[in-house]
Amino acid sequence: MATMLLFSASCSSGASDDSSDYDIIALYAPEAIGDLSYGDAISLALHKAANATDITLLEFVPQDWEKAKTQAENLLEQKQSANAEVLYVFCDGMYKKTLEDLAAKIEQNNKQVLLIDSRETNASQNIHTVCFSFYGIAYEAGRLATKLIQETDKVDIIIGDTSNSLLQDAIKGFTAGLGERTGEISLNEIGNLMESSGYNQAASLYWYYTIEQASKTASSTNTAKLILPLCGGSIHGIFRYNRDYGEKSAYTIGMDTDMSPYTNRVPYSTVKHFDRALAQCLQQWIDGSLPHHQLLGLEAGFTETVLAPAYKEKLQGELEAIHNDAIEKETDYENEIENKNK
């Protein structure tokens, strides 16, 4: 089959008084379910929100991006019942171009679409976007890193997709937080590190750090002392390396959810509260007030830097001291982007 179908019928007692049926149809990035990272966090948030609002949730997981585009087109061409209200949720910003290409069909069939983690699109007023600002939590991650590593230590940034503007925001915020330093900041795209795809990338990252990093002496300047892994579920290959090499391995920053339970080498995680955001979006949709675009970030609590319990004593004071600064820098950064796009 082109996709795997998951089905959830909610059973909450808080049903809507409206006579219409409410359905959510979610389309994920390829292989996103089961990544113990970004995809699973969104799926859990959608299930939680659906159960709280008596909504039926259907989830589709394509095998690859070619099938994802075909599936998107098929879903948006389908006719729906006259008394059914359907929200099509696209769970990755990579769908932006596809949805822009399908804008005419979306308008023609009067589909209501929510695109997660994308900046505003002007292709159709029926395409609603919600974007998590990455700059503030990435800035905090960089500032906190200076309390864990030396100025001369190497830092690795692993990125899955260099064309993703939100990941580029994270890199800018993180490097701004690190400040001026003499240690190397190495930016490695997964495709340039290894020839693999899907879950194989996790295994490839494990071997990359085992062979290229852990085999070197602890004093080597070529050995990363901290890793910012902007690479989805592939992060779990790095966690395996952390567990195998313990204190000899680099610190790894958790992504999207609190990942400190996976290894004691995660001092903190940059968390996106998908549950809060999607609960808000679903209620807005039911109320007929879903905005065309929403930017959610650090100040309102939709993103957060979460310290691992073992590192709170060392880092809590620093996090509190830099938090307001991070909020201001994120606001300035997002305003700058908005002004450029006008």
mmCIF file of C-alpha atoms in Angstrom:
data_model
loop_
_atom_site.group_PDB
_atom_site.id
_atom_site.type_symbol
_atom_site.label_atom_id
_atom_site.label_comp_id
_atom_site.label_asym_id
_atom_site.label_seq_id
_atom_site.Cartn_x
_atom_site.Cartn_y
_atom_site.Cartn_z
ATOM 1 C CA MET A 1 0.000 0.000 0.000
ATOM 2 C CA ALA A 2 1.111 3.549 -0.634
ATOM 3 C CA THR A 3 0.321 4.570 2.919
ATOM 4 C CA MET A 4 -0.301 3.086 6.313
ATOM 5 C CA LEU A 5 -3.670 4.033 7.810
ATOM 6 C CA LEU A 6 -4.171 4.504 11.521
ATOM 7 C CA PHE A 7 -7.645 5.104 12.933
ATOM 8 C CA SER A 8 -8.808 6.605 16.210
ATOM 9 C CA ALA A 9 -12.435 7.216 17.186
ATOM 10 C CA SER A 10 -12.630 9.549 20.151
ATOM 11 C CA CYS A 11 -14.872 8.704 23.058
ATOM 12 C CA SER A 12 -14.895 11.881 25.109
ATOM 13 C CA SER A 13 -18.112 12.920 26.827
ATOM 14 C CA GLY A 14 -17.508 16.547 25.860
ATOM 15 C CA ALA A 15 -19.290 16.353 22.510
ATOM 16 C CA SER A 16 -20.044 19.483 20.513
ATOM 17 C CA ASP A 17 -23.616 20.785 20.434
ATOM 18 C CA ASP A 18 -23.259 21.331 16.677
ATOM 19 C CA SER A 19 -25.178 18.827 14.518
ATOM 20 C CA SER A 20 -22.208 18.430 12.176
ATOM 21 C CA ASP A 21 -19.670 15.651 12.465
ATOM 22 C CA TYR A 22 -16.078 16.796 12.987
ATOM 23 C CA ASP A 23 -13.219 14.841 11.457
ATOM 24 C CA ILE A 24 -9.472 15.352 11.250
ATOM 25 C CA ILE A 25 -7.481 13.789 8.437
ATOM 26 C CA ALA A 26 -3.750 13.990 9.116
ATOM 27 C CA LEU A 27 -0.985 13.377 6.575
ATOM 28 C CA TYR A 28 2.523 12.962 7.970
ATOM 29 C CA ALA A 29 5.973 13.137 6.458
ATOM 30 C CA PRO A 30 7.234 9.763 5.177
ATOM 31 C CA GLU A 31 8.102 7.317 7.962
ATOM 32 C CA ALA A 32 7.293 9.961 10.593
ATOM 33 C CA ILE A 33 5.246 7.691 12.856
ATOM 34 C CA GLY A 34 7.537 5.623 15.029
ATOM 35 C CA ASP A 35 10.399 8.142 15.006
ATOM 36 C CA LEU A 36 10.140 8.736 18.785
ATOM 37 C CA SER A 37 10.611 12.373 17.918
ATOM 38 C CA TYR A 38 8.833 15.052 15.865
ATOM 39 C CA GLY A 39 6.242 12.853 14.111
ATOM 40 C CA ASP A 40 5.233 10.904 17.194
ATOM 41 C CA ALA A 41 4.958 14.119 19.219
ATOM 42 C CA ILE A 42 2.487 15.575 16.704
ATOM 43 C CA SER A 43 0.518 12.318 16.497
ATOM 44 C CA LEU A 44 0.207 12.129 20.288
ATOM 45 C CA ALA A 45 -0.922 15.768 20.393
ATOM 46 C CA LEU A 46 -3.564 15.181 17.690
ATOM 47 C CA HIS A 47 -4.907 12.098 19.465
ATOM 48 C CA LYS A 48 -5.099 14.002 22.743
ATOM 49 C CA ALA A 49 -6.882 16.969 21.144
ATOM 50 C CA ALA A 50 -9.260 14.727 19.180
ATOM 51 C CA ASN A 51 -10.252 12.765 22.270
ATOM 52 C CA ALA A 52 -10.877 15.984 24.194
ATOM 53 C CA THR A 53 -13.229 17.352 21.534
ATOM 54 C CA ASP A 54 -15.045 14.197 20.353
ATOM 55 C CA ILE A 55 -13.422 14.261 16.926
ATOM 56 C CA THR A 56 -12.618 11.294 14.693
ATOM 57 C CA LEU A 57 -8.978 11.205 13.629
ATOM 58 C CA LEU A 58 -7.588 9.462 10.549
ATOM 59 C CA GLU A 59 -3.815 9.352 10.038
ATOM 60 C CA PHE A 60 -1.906 8.581 6.836
ATOM 61 C CA VAL A 61 1.827 7.885 6.692
ATOM 62 C CA PRO A 62 3.318 7.792 3.156
ATOM 63 C CA GLN A 63 6.319 5.657 2.282
ATOM 64 C CA ASP A 64 8.165 8.435 0.462
ATOM 65 C CA TRP A 65 7.693 12.041 -0.697
ATOM 66 C CA GLU A 66 6.472 11.062 -4.161
ATOM 67 C CA LYS A 67 3.653 9.032 -2.616
ATOM 68 C CA ALA A 68 3.072 11.827 -0.090
ATOM 69 C CA LYS A 69 2.318 14.306 -2.875
ATOM 70 C CA THR A 70 -0.026 11.832 -4.576
ATOM 71 C CA GLN A 71 -1.790 11.129 -1.287
ATOM 72 C CA ALA A 72 -2.210 14.853 -0.624
ATOM 73 C CA GLU A 73 -3.799 15.350 -4.023
ATOM 74 C CA ASN A 74 -6.126 12.361 -3.564
ATOM 75 C CA LEU A 75 -7.295 13.548 -0.141
ATOM 76 C CA LEU A 76 -7.989 17.085 -1.303
ATOM 77 C CA GLU A 77 -9.965 15.851 -4.324
ATOM 78 C CA GLN A 78 -12.355 13.761 -2.223
ATOM 79 C CA LYS A 79 -15.924 14.940 -1.751
ATOM 80 C CA GLN A 80 -17.147 15.126 1.794
ATOM 81 C CA SER A 81 -20.555 14.760 3.373
ATOM 82 C CA ALA A 82 -22.674 17.901 3.534
ATOM 83 C CA ASN A 83 -22.977 17.668 7.327
ATOM 84 C CA ALA A 84 -19.298 16.824 7.901
ATOM 85 C CA GLU A 85 -16.682 19.365 8.929
ATOM 86 C CA VAL A 86 -13.219 18.118 7.987
ATOM 87 C CA LEU A 87 -9.858 19.644 8.826
ATOM 88 C CA TYR A 88 -6.930 18.354 6.779
ATOM 89 C CA VAL A 89 -3.770 18.547 8.881
ATOM 90 C CA PHE A 90 -0.434 18.362 7.074
ATOM 91 C CA CYS A 91 2.137 17.503 9.711
ATOM 92 C CA ASP A 92 5.329 18.823 8.154
ATOM 93 C CA GLY A 93 6.350 22.155 6.662
ATOM 94 C CA MET A 94 7.706 20.286 3.629
ATOM 95 C CA TYR A 95 4.094 20.087 2.368
ATOM 96 C CA LYS A 96 3.993 23.856 1.794
ATOM 97 C CA LYS A 97 4.972 23.720 -1.894
ATOM 98 C CA THR A 98 2.556 20.824 -2.536
ATOM 99 C CA LEU A 99 -0.326 22.707 -0.944
ATOM 100 C CA GLU A 100 0.480 25.867 -2.870
ATOM 101 C CA ASP A 101 0.383 23.812 -6.078
ATOM 102 C CA LEU A 102 -2.998 22.377 -5.013
ATOM 103 C CA ALA A 103 -4.458 25.721 -3.902
ATOM 104 C CA ALA A 104 -7.007 25.798 -6.734
ATOM 105 C CA LYS A 105 -8.356 22.360 -5.753
ATOM 106 C CA ILE A 106 -8.447 23.369 -2.109
ATOM 107 C CA GLU A 107 -10.547 26.421 -3.008
ATOM 108 C CA GLN A 108 -12.744 24.531 -5.468
ATOM 109 C CA ASN A 109 -13.576 21.768 -2.986
ATOM 110 C CA ASN A 110 -13.754 24.221 -0.057
ATOM 111 C CA LYS A 111 -11.248 22.259 1.992
ATOM 112 C CA GLN A 112 -9.952 23.593 5.292
ATOM 113 C CA VAL A 113 -6.245 22.857 5.688
ATOM 114 C CA LEU A 114 -3.879 23.270 8.634
ATOM 115 C CA LEU A 115 -0.153 23.135 7.829
ATOM 116 C CA ILE A 116 2.138 22.606 10.821
ATOM 117 C CA ASP A 117 5.524 24.310 11.125
ATOM 118 C CA SER A 118 5.335 26.593 8.136
ATOM 119 C CA ARG A 119 5.365 30.310 7.724
ATOM 120 C CA GLU A 120 2.353 31.973 6.129
ATOM 121 C CA THR A 121 1.343 31.086 2.583
ATOM 122 C CA ASN A 122 -0.712 33.429 0.422
ATOM 123 C CA ALA A 123 -1.826 30.717 -2.002
ATOM 124 C CA SER A 124 -5.266 30.310 -0.386
ATOM 125 C CA GLN A 125 -7.128 31.664 2.631
ATOM 126 C CA ASN A 126 -8.234 28.059 3.235
ATOM 127 C CA ILE A 127 -4.637 27.076 4.010
ATOM 128 C CA HIS A 128 -4.032 27.879 7.674
ATOM 129 C CA THR A 129 -0.488 27.720 8.992
ATOM 130 C CA VAL A 130 0.901 27.369 12.496
ATOM 131 C CA CYS A 131 4.590 27.976 13.022
ATOM 132 C CA PHE A 132 6.742 27.304 16.085
ATOM 133 C CA SER A 133 9.528 29.840 16.359
ATOM 134 C CA PHE A 134 12.788 27.968 16.872
ATOM 135 C CA TYR A 135 15.010 30.980 17.488
ATOM 136 C CA GLY A 136 14.431 31.576 21.211
ATOM 137 C CA ILE A 137 14.915 28.018 22.458
ATOM 138 C CA ALA A 138 17.885 27.558 20.127
ATOM 139 C CA TYR A 139 19.443 30.739 21.518
ATOM 140 C CA GLU A 140 18.957 29.413 25.062
ATOM 141 C CA ALA A 141 20.509 26.103 23.981
ATOM 142 C CA GLY A 142 23.591 27.921 22.739
ATOM 143 C CA ARG A 143 23.933 30.046 25.878
ATOM 144 C CA LEU A 144 23.568 27.017 28.157
ATOM 145 C CA ALA A 145 26.177 25.130 26.123
ATOM 146 C CA THR A 146 28.805 27.663 27.168
ATOM 147 C CA LYS A 147 28.350 26.419 30.747
ATOM 148 C CA LEU A 148 29.110 22.827 29.732
ATOM 149 C CA ILE A 149 31.969 23.016 27.228
ATOM 150 C CA GLN A 150 35.148 24.996 26.779
ATOM 151 C CA GLU A 151 35.510 27.902 24.341
ATOM 152 C CA THR A 152 37.959 25.825 22.295
ATOM 153 C CA ASP A 153 35.735 22.720 22.081
ATOM 154 C CA LYS A 154 34.231 21.560 18.793
ATOM 155 C CA VAL A 155 30.443 21.673 18.337
ATOM 156 C CA ASP A 156 28.608 19.583 15.731
ATOM 157 C CA ILE A 157 25.338 20.642 14.108
ATOM 158 C CA ILE A 158 23.658 17.739 12.304
ATOM 159 C CA ILE A 159 20.916 18.850 9.923
ATOM 160 C CA GLY A 160 18.522 16.696 7.943
ATOM 161 C CA ASP A 161 17.422 19.312 5.417
ATOM 162 C CA THR A 162 19.415 22.478 4.754
ATOM 163 C CA SER A 163 16.524 23.963 2.745
ATOM 164 C CA ASN A 164 14.248 23.989 5.820
ATOM 165 C CA SER A 165 14.065 27.645 6.893
ATOM 166 C CA LEU A 166 12.980 26.814 10.453
ATOM 167 C CA LEU A 167 16.054 24.638 10.939
ATOM 168 C CA GLN A 168 18.145 27.511 9.625
ATOM 169 C CA ASP A 169 16.446 29.723 12.247
ATOM 170 C CA ALA A 170 17.576 27.227 14.881
ATOM 171 C CA ILE A 171 21.172 27.342 13.650
ATOM 172 C CA LYS A 172 21.181 31.151 13.742
ATOM 173 C CA GLY A 173 19.735 31.250 17.257
ATOM 174 C CA PHE A 174 22.083 28.548 18.525
ATOM 175 C CA THR A 175 25.244 30.126 17.116
ATOM 176 C CA ALA A 176 24.153 33.537 18.435
ATOM 177 C CA GLY A 177 23.824 31.957 21.879
ATOM 178 C CA LEU A 178 27.251 30.349 21.629
ATOM 179 C CA GLY A 179 28.749 33.761 20.857
ATOM 180 C CA GLU A 180 32.331 34.380 19.801
ATOM 181 C CA ARG A 181 34.486 31.303 20.306
ATOM 182 C CA THR A 182 37.637 29.703 18.962
ATOM 183 C CA GLY A 183 36.314 26.127 18.772
ATOM 184 C CA GLU A 184 35.068 24.792 15.446
ATOM 185 C CA ILE A 185 31.338 24.737 14.696
ATOM 186 C CA SER A 186 30.868 21.952 12.171
ATOM 187 C CA LEU A 187 27.651 21.876 10.091
ATOM 188 C CA ASN A 188 26.991 18.415 8.662
ATOM 189 C CA GLU A 189 24.042 17.543 6.450
ATOM 190 C CA ILE A 190 22.957 13.930 6.876
ATOM 191 C CA GLY A 191 23.070 13.294 3.127
ATOM 192 C CA ASN A 192 26.692 14.402 3.060
ATOM 193 C CA LEU A 193 27.663 12.202 5.987
ATOM 194 C CA MET A 194 26.296 8.915 4.769
ATOM 195 C CA GLU A 195 24.429 7.238 1.924
ATOM 196 C CA SER A 196 21.210 6.142 3.592
ATOM 197 C CA SER A 197 17.580 7.053 4.070
ATOM 198 C CA GLY A 198 14.771 6.662 6.571
ATOM 199 C CA TYR A 199 15.578 4.859 9.800
ATOM 200 C CA ASN A 200 18.944 3.778 8.351
ATOM 201 C CA GLN A 201 20.138 7.314 9.062
ATOM 202 C CA ALA A 202 20.004 6.613 12.797
ATOM 203 C CA ALA A 203 22.303 3.615 12.378
ATOM 204 C CA SER A 204 24.616 5.613 10.108
ATOM 205 C CA LEU A 205 24.887 8.427 12.662
ATOM 206 C CA TYR A 206 25.730 5.881 15.342
ATOM 207 C CA TRP A 207 28.576 4.480 13.289
ATOM 208 C CA TYR A 208 29.714 7.946 12.259
ATOM 209 C CA TYR A 209 30.188 8.991 15.876
ATOM 210 C CA THR A 210 31.557 5.620 16.945
ATOM 211 C CA ILE A 211 34.195 5.507 14.227
ATOM 212 C CA GLU A 212 34.891 9.174 13.592
ATOM 213 C CA GLN A 213 34.446 10.510 17.122
ATOM 214 C CA ALA A 214 34.650 7.957 19.911
ATOM 215 C CA SER A 215 37.729 6.269 18.433
ATOM 216 C CA LYS A 216 39.719 9.489 18.830
ATOM 217 C CA THR A 217 41.379 10.575 22.037
ATOM 218 C CA ALA A 218 39.307 12.620 24.472
ATOM 219 C CA SER A 219 41.693 15.546 24.050
ATOM 220 C CA SER A 220 41.392 15.631 20.253
ATOM 221 C CA THR A 221 40.176 18.968 18.878
ATOM 222 C CA ASN A 222 38.413 16.994 16.133
ATOM 223 C CA THR A 223 36.118 15.306 18.624
ATOM 224 C CA ALA A 224 32.774 17.053 19.129
ATOM 225 C CA LYS A 225 31.966 17.883 22.736
ATOM 226 C CA LEU A 226 28.349 18.920 22.049
ATOM 227 C CA ILE A 227 25.862 18.034 19.290
ATOM 228 C CA LEU A 228 22.834 19.983 18.063
ATOM 229 C CA PRO A 229 20.877 17.288 16.149
ATOM 230 C CA LEU A 230 18.346 18.876 13.758
ATOM 231 C CA CYS A 231 17.695 15.513 12.135
ATOM 232 C CA GLY A 232 14.345 14.115 13.310
ATOM 233 C CA GLY A 233 14.236 10.513 14.493
ATOM 234 C CA SER A 234 17.836 9.964 13.396
ATOM 235 C CA ILE A 235 18.770 11.511 16.738
ATOM 236 C CA HIS A 236 18.337 8.065 18.269
ATOM 237 C CA GLY A 237 21.516 6.874 16.560
ATOM 238 C CA ILE A 238 23.375 9.570 18.482
ATOM 239 C CA PHE A 239 21.664 8.506 21.699
ATOM 240 C CA ARG A 240 22.916 4.946 21.183
ATOM 241 C CA TYR A 241 26.438 6.346 20.820
ATOM 242 C CA ASN A 242 25.869 8.350 24.029
ATOM 243 C CA ARG A 243 24.769 5.249 25.910
ATOM 244 C CA ASP A 244 27.668 3.131 24.623
ATOM 245 C CA TYR A 245 30.382 5.686 25.364
ATOM 246 C CA GLY A 246 28.891 7.502 28.360
ATOM 247 C CA GLU A 247 31.033 10.321 29.727
ATOM 248 C CA LYS A 248 33.434 9.994 26.779
ATOM 249 C CA SER A 249 30.674 10.990 24.350
ATOM 250 C CA ALA A 250 29.455 14.447 23.405
ATOM 251 C CA TYR A 251 26.561 16.194 25.102
ATOM 252 C CA THR A 252 23.462 15.903 22.874
ATOM 253 C CA ILE A 253 20.657 18.469 22.936
ATOM 254 C CA GLY A 254 17.166 16.930 22.923
ATOM 255 C CA MET A 255 14.755 18.040 20.195
ATOM 256 C CA ASP A 256 10.978 18.700 20.167
ATOM 257 C CA THR A 257 10.246 16.684 23.330
ATOM 258 C CA ASP A 258 12.051 16.098 26.635
ATOM 259 C CA MET A 259 14.604 13.479 25.591
ATOM 260 C CA SER A 260 16.575 13.281 28.838
ATOM 261 C CA PRO A 261 15.226 9.764 29.639
ATOM 262 C CA TYR A 262 17.134 8.310 26.654
ATOM 263 C CA THR A 263 20.618 9.116 27.956
ATOM 264 C CA ASN A 264 22.284 11.081 30.740
ATOM 265 C CA ARG A 265 24.239 12.965 28.060
ATOM 266 C CA VAL A 266 21.147 15.092 27.278
ATOM 267 C CA PRO A 267 21.518 18.107 29.583
ATOM 268 C CA TYR A 268 18.411 19.856 28.206
ATOM 269 C CA SER A 269 15.875 19.678 25.404
ATOM 270 C CA THR A 270 14.355 22.299 23.106
ATOM 271 C CA VAL A 271 10.659 21.450 23.404
ATOM 272 C CA LYS A 272 7.724 22.375 21.174
ATOM 273 C CA HIS A 273 4.416 21.983 23.006
ATOM 274 C CA PHE A 274 2.409 20.496 20.158
ATOM 275 C CA ASP A 275 -0.327 19.449 22.576
ATOM 276 C CA ARG A 276 -1.075 23.023 23.665
ATOM 277 C CA ALA A 277 -0.827 24.389 20.136
ATOM 278 C CA LEU A 278 -2.983 21.791 18.406
ATOM 279 C CA ALA A 279 -5.618 21.852 21.143
ATOM 280 C CA GLN A 280 -5.848 25.603 20.540
ATOM 281 C CA CYS A 281 -6.001 25.198 16.752
ATOM 282 C CA LEU A 282 -8.712 22.542 16.899
ATOM 283 C CA GLN A 283 -10.872 24.616 19.207
ATOM 284 C CA GLN A 284 -10.421 27.645 16.936
ATOM 285 C CA TRP A 285 -11.477 25.523 13.956
ATOM 286 C CA ILE A 286 -14.593 24.257 15.751
ATOM 287 C CA ASP A 287 -15.449 27.835 16.754
ATOM 288 C CA GLY A 288 -14.901 29.059 13.192
ATOM 289 C CA SER A 289 -12.058 31.334 14.289
ATOM 290 C CA LEU A 290 -8.951 29.475 13.054
ATOM 291 C CA PRO A 291 -6.528 32.234 11.976
ATOM 292 C CA HIS A 292 -4.853 32.233 8.585
ATOM 293 C CA HIS A 293 -1.464 32.151 10.337
ATOM 294 C CA GLN A 294 -0.216 31.774 13.904
ATOM 295 C CA LEU A 295 3.344 32.195 15.163
ATOM 296 C CA LEU A 296 3.885 30.459 18.497
ATOM 297 C CA GLY A 297 6.989 30.826 20.581
ATOM 298 C CA LEU A 298 8.847 31.248 23.818
ATOM 299 C CA GLU A 299 6.962 34.170 25.377
ATOM 300 C CA ALA A 300 3.560 32.448 25.306
ATOM 301 C CA GLY A 301 4.972 29.110 26.456
ATOM 302 C CA PHE A 302 4.500 27.138 23.250
ATOM 303 C CA THR A 303 8.251 26.463 23.154
ATOM 304 C CA GLU A 304 10.440 25.802 26.160
ATOM 305 C CA THR A 305 13.931 24.747 27.161
ATOM 306 C CA VAL A 306 13.514 21.806 29.543
ATOM 307 C CA LEU A 307 16.463 20.895 31.777
ATOM 308 C CA ALA A 308 17.265 17.278 32.561
ATOM 309 C CA PRO A 309 16.906 16.596 36.306
ATOM 310 C CA ALA A 310 20.606 15.818 36.718
ATOM 311 C CA TYR A 311 21.618 19.210 35.263
ATOM 312 C CA LYS A 312 19.122 21.498 37.004
ATOM 313 C CA GLU A 313 21.456 22.479 39.827
ATOM 314 C CA LYS A 314 24.147 23.486 37.329
ATOM 315 C CA LEU A 315 21.968 25.206 34.717
ATOM 316 C CA GLN A 316 18.696 26.415 36.308
ATOM 317 C CA GLY A 317 20.089 29.764 37.422
ATOM 318 C CA GLU A 318 21.626 30.461 34.014
ATOM 319 C CA LEU A 319 18.407 29.553 32.206
ATOM 320 C CA GLU A 320 16.391 31.920 34.382
ATOM 321 C CA ALA A 321 18.967 34.679 33.840
ATOM 322 C CA ILE A 322 18.883 34.448 30.019
ATOM 323 C CA HIS A 323 15.189 33.671 29.481
ATOM 324 C CA ASN A 324 13.912 37.239 29.028
ATOM 325 C CA ASP A 325 16.861 38.035 26.788
ATOM 326 C CA ALA A 326 15.963 35.018 24.632
ATOM 327 C CA ILE A 327 12.347 36.205 24.359
ATOM 328 C CA GLU A 328 13.488 39.667 23.219
ATOM 329 C CA LYS A 329 15.908 38.238 20.676
ATOM 330 C CA GLU A 330 13.223 35.909 19.292
ATOM 331 C CA THR A 331 10.759 38.796 18.970
ATOM 332 C CA ASP A 332 13.332 40.938 17.183
ATOM 333 C CA TYR A 333 14.277 38.064 14.873
ATOM 334 C CA GLU A 334 10.683 37.261 13.917
ATOM 335 C CA ASN A 335 9.878 40.958 13.369
ATOM 336 C CA GLU A 336 12.863 41.194 11.048
ATOM 337 C CA ILE A 337 11.624 38.234 9.007
ATOM 338 C CA GLU A 338 8.117 39.681 8.862
ATOM 339 C CA ASN A 339 9.411 43.039 7.646
ATOM 340 C CA LYS A 340 11.498 41.348 4.948
ATOM 341 C CA ASN A 341 8.457 39.443 3.687
ATOM 342 C CA LYS A 342 6.250 42.531 3.376
#
